[in-house]
XYZ file of C-alpha atoms in Angstrom:
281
model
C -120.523 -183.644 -41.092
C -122.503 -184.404 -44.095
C -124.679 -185.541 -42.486
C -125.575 -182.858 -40.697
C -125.138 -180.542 -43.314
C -127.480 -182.154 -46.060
C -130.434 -181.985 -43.570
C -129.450 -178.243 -42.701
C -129.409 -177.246 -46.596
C -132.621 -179.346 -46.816
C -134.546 -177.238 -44.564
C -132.277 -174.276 -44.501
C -130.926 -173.792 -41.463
C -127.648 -173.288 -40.019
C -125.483 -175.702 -38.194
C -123.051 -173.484 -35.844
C -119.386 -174.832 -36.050
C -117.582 -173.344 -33.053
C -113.505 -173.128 -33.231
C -113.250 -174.482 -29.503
C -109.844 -174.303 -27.534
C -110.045 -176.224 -24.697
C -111.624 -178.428 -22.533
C -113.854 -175.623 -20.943
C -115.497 -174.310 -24.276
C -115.832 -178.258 -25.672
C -117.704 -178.397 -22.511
C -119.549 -175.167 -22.746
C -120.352 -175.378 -26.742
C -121.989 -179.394 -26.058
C -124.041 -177.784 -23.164
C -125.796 -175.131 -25.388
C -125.916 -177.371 -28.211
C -128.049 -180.064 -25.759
C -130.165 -176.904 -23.999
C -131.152 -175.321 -27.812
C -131.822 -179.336 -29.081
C -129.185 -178.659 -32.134
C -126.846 -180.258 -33.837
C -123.306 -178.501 -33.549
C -120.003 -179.000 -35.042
C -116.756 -178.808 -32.983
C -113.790 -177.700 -35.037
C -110.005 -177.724 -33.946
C -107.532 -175.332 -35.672
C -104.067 -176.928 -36.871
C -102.537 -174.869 -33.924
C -105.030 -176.163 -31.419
C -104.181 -180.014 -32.646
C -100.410 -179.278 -32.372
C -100.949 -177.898 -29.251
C -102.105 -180.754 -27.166
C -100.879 -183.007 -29.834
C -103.343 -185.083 -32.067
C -104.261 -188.233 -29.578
C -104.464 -185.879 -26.474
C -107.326 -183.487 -28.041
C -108.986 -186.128 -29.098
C -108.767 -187.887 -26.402
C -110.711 -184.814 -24.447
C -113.122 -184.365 -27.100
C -114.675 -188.013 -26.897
C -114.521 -187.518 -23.333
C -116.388 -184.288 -22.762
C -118.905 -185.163 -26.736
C -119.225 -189.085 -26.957
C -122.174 -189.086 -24.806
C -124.177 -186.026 -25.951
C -127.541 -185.996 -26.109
C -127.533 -184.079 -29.586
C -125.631 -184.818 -32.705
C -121.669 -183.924 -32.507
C -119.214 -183.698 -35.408
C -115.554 -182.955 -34.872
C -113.904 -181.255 -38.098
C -110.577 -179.857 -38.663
C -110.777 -175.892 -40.122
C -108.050 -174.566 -42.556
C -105.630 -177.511 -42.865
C -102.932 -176.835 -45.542
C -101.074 -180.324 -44.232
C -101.190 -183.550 -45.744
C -99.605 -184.835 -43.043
C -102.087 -183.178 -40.571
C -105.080 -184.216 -42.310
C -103.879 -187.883 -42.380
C -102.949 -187.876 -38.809
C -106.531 -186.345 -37.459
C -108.434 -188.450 -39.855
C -106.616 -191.968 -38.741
C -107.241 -190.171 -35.335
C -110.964 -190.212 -35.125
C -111.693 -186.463 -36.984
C -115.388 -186.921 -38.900
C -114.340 -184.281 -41.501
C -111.686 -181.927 -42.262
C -110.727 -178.603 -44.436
C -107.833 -179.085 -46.706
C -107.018 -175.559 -47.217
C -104.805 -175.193 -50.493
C -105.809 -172.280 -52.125
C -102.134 -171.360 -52.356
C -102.055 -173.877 -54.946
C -102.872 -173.201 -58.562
C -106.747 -174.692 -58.998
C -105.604 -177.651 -61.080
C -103.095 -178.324 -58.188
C -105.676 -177.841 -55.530
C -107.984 -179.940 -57.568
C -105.804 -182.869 -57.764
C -104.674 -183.021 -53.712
C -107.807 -182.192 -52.937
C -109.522 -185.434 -54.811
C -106.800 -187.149 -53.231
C -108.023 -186.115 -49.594
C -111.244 -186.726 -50.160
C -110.033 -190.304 -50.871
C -108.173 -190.848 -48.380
C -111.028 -189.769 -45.684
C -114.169 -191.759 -47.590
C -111.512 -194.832 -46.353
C -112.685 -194.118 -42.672
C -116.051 -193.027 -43.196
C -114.848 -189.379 -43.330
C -116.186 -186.069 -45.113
C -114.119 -183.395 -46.864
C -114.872 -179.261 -47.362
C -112.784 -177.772 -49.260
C -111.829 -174.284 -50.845
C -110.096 -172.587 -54.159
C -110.345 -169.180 -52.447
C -108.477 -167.930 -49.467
C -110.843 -166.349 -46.854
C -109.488 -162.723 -46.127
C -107.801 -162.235 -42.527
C -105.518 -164.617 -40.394
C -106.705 -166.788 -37.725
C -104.639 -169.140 -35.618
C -101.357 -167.974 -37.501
C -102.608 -169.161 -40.937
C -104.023 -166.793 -43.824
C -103.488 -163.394 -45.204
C -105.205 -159.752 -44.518
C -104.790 -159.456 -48.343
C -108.020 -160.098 -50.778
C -107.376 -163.634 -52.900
C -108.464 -163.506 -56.182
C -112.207 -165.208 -56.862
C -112.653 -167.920 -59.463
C -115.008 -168.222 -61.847
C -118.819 -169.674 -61.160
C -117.830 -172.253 -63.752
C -114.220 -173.103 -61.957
C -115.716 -173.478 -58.485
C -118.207 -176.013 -59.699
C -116.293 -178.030 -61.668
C -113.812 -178.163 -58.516
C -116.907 -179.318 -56.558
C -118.092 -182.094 -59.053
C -114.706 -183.543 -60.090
C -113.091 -183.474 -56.415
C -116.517 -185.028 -55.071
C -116.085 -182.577 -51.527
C -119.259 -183.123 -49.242
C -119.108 -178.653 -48.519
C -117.635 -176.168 -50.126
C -116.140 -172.393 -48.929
C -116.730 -169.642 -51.097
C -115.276 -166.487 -50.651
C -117.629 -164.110 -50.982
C -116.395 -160.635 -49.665
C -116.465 -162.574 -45.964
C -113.379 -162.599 -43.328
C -111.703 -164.160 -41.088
C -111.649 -161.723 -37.443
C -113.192 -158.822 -36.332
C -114.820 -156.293 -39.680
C -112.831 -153.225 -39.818
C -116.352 -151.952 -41.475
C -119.302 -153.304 -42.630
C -118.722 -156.048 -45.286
C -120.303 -155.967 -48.747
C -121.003 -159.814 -49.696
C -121.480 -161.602 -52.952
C -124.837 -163.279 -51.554
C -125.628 -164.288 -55.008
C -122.567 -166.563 -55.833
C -124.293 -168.588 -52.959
C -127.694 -169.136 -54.396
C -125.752 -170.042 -57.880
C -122.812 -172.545 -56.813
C -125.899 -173.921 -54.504
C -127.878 -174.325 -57.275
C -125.637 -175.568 -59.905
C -123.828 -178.417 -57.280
C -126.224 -179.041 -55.320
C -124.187 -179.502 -52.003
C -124.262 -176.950 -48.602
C -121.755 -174.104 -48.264
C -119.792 -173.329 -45.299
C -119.628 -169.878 -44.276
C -116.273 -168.107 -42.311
C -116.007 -165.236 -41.354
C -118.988 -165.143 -39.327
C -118.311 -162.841 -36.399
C -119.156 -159.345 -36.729
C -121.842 -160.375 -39.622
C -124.967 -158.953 -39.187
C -128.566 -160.967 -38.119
C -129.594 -160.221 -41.010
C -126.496 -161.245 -43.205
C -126.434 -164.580 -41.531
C -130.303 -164.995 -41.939
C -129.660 -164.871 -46.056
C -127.355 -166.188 -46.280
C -128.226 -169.140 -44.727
C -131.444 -169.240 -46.295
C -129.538 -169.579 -49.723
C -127.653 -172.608 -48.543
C -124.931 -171.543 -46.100
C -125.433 -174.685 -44.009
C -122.454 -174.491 -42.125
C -121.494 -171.255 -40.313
C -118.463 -170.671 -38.291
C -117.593 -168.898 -35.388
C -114.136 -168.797 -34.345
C -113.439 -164.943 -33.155
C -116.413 -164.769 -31.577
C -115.605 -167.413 -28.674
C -112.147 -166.900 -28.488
C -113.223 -163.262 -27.243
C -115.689 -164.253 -25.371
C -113.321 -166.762 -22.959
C -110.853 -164.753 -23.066
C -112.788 -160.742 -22.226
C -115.019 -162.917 -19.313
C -111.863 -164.064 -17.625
C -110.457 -160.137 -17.613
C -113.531 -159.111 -16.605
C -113.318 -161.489 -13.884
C -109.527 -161.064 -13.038
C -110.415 -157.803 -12.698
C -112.804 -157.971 -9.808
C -111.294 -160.631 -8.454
C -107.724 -158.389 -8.367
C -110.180 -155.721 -6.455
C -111.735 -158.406 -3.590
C -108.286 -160.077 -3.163
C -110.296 -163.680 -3.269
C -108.446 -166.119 -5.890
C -110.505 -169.065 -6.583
C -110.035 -170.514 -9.888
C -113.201 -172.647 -10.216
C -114.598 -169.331 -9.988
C -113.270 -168.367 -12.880
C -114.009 -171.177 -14.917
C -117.893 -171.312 -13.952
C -118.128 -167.274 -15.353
C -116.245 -168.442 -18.425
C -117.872 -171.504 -18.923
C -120.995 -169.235 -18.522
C -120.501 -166.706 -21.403
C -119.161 -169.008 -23.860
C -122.521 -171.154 -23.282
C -124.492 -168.117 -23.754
C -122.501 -166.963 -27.007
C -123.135 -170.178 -28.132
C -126.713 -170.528 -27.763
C -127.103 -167.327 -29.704
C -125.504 -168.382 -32.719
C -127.488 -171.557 -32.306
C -130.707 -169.571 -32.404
C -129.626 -166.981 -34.506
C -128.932 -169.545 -37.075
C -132.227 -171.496 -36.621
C -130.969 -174.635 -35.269
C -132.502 -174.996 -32.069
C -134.969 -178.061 -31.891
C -133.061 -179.634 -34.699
C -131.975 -182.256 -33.094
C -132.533 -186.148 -34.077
């Protein structure tokens, strides 16, 4: 991940982290990723590793990434178990989010340093957060605001816990907007400038062009998009169920050739949108 990151912040542009779900959208994210030329980050919720258990999902990952043509990271989003993060990162994970914002910041600070630990031990990168994004996705989170920290508290997190990315909440949320959000671009360009190291963006659906072109350009290097292709697989396949209810004909692959389809599409236009097509090394 870092890697990938530090040349995105260098020449700011966005690396599109997709929440995938199964073997399908894996499939479907790599394909756009090697059609735009971009780097791409696959990310696994906790629910998603518990639900085809740790070795399994990895297993499917390396089958369906190991032999991309374009750079492939696999990262674990909003992880508030040690026992989780240990697991995925003896299992082959690149990076991973310990999410402990729950904590009190000194807390936080002090597991946090110790994850960061534990994953430089296999070669592993670290993002973490002192802020809990708004909204819940895959059963974790809350729909209520957390408090924000300080400019001087996040960065001294950043420094002292040495994490390779950091998520700042900055008016952003997790799901679909109920109405147009009103970010803190600013607090990017400062914790940016004052650390030094990329900033990972959630949230992302339902942000405008225009949002995600600023904010990127300020140093959101990683940008993630979760709601976006859960939606998409899952509104294709009505749409197709649909029809397919109306002509009587059941044929599966069907199906999975129109999903496959619009997830590869959404993809590649977060790709673009986010100006990593051709960035591939």
């Amino acid at each position: 991940m870092k890697e990938l990151l530090d040349r995105a912040l260098a020449d700011r542009y966005g690396v599109a982290a997709f929440n995938i779900i199964n073997d399908l959208t894996i499939e479907a994210v790599v394909a756009a990723a090697a059609e735009e030329r971009a780097p791409v980050i696959l990310q696994t919720s906790v629910k998603t590793v518990k639900q085809y258990g740790r070795p399994q999902l990895f297993a499917i990952v390396q089958a369906l990434a190991h032999d991309a043509s374009v750079p492939v990271t696999l990262h674990l989003d909003h992880c508030p178990d040690r026992s989780v993060i240990a697991d995925c990162l003896d299992g082959g994970w690149n990076s991973v989010l310990f999410d402990a914002h729950e904590l009190d910041v000194a807390e936080n600070l002090r597991q946090t340093t110790e994850v960061v630990a534990e994953a430089r031990k296999v070669g592993a990168h670290v993002e973490g957060e002192i802020e809990g994004i708004q909204g819940v996705e895959d059963d974790l989170g809350s729909d209520e605001a957390a408090p924000v920290q300080s400019l001087e508290v996040a960065v001294d997190f950043i420094e002292r816990t040495g994490v390779d990315c950091f998520a700042p909440a900055i008016g952003n949320a997790h799901g679909q907007y109920k109405r147009t959000p009103v970010l803190d671009a600013q607090r990017i360009s400062d914790l940016v400038a004052a650390t030094g190291i990329p900033m990972a963006l959630h949230g992302g659906t339902g942000l405008s062009d225009e949002q995600f072109t600023d904010l990127i350009a300020r140093g959101c290097a990683k940008v993630n998009i979760s709601t976006a292709l859960k939606e998409t697989f899952m509104q294709s396949g009505l749409e197709f169920l649909r029809e397919t209810a109306e002509r009587g004909k059941w044929d599966p692959p069907s199906l999975f050739r129109h999903q496959r389809t619009a997830v590869l599409e959404m993809a590649r236009r977060h790709i673009r949108l986010f100006g990593g097509s051709g960035r591939a090394w």
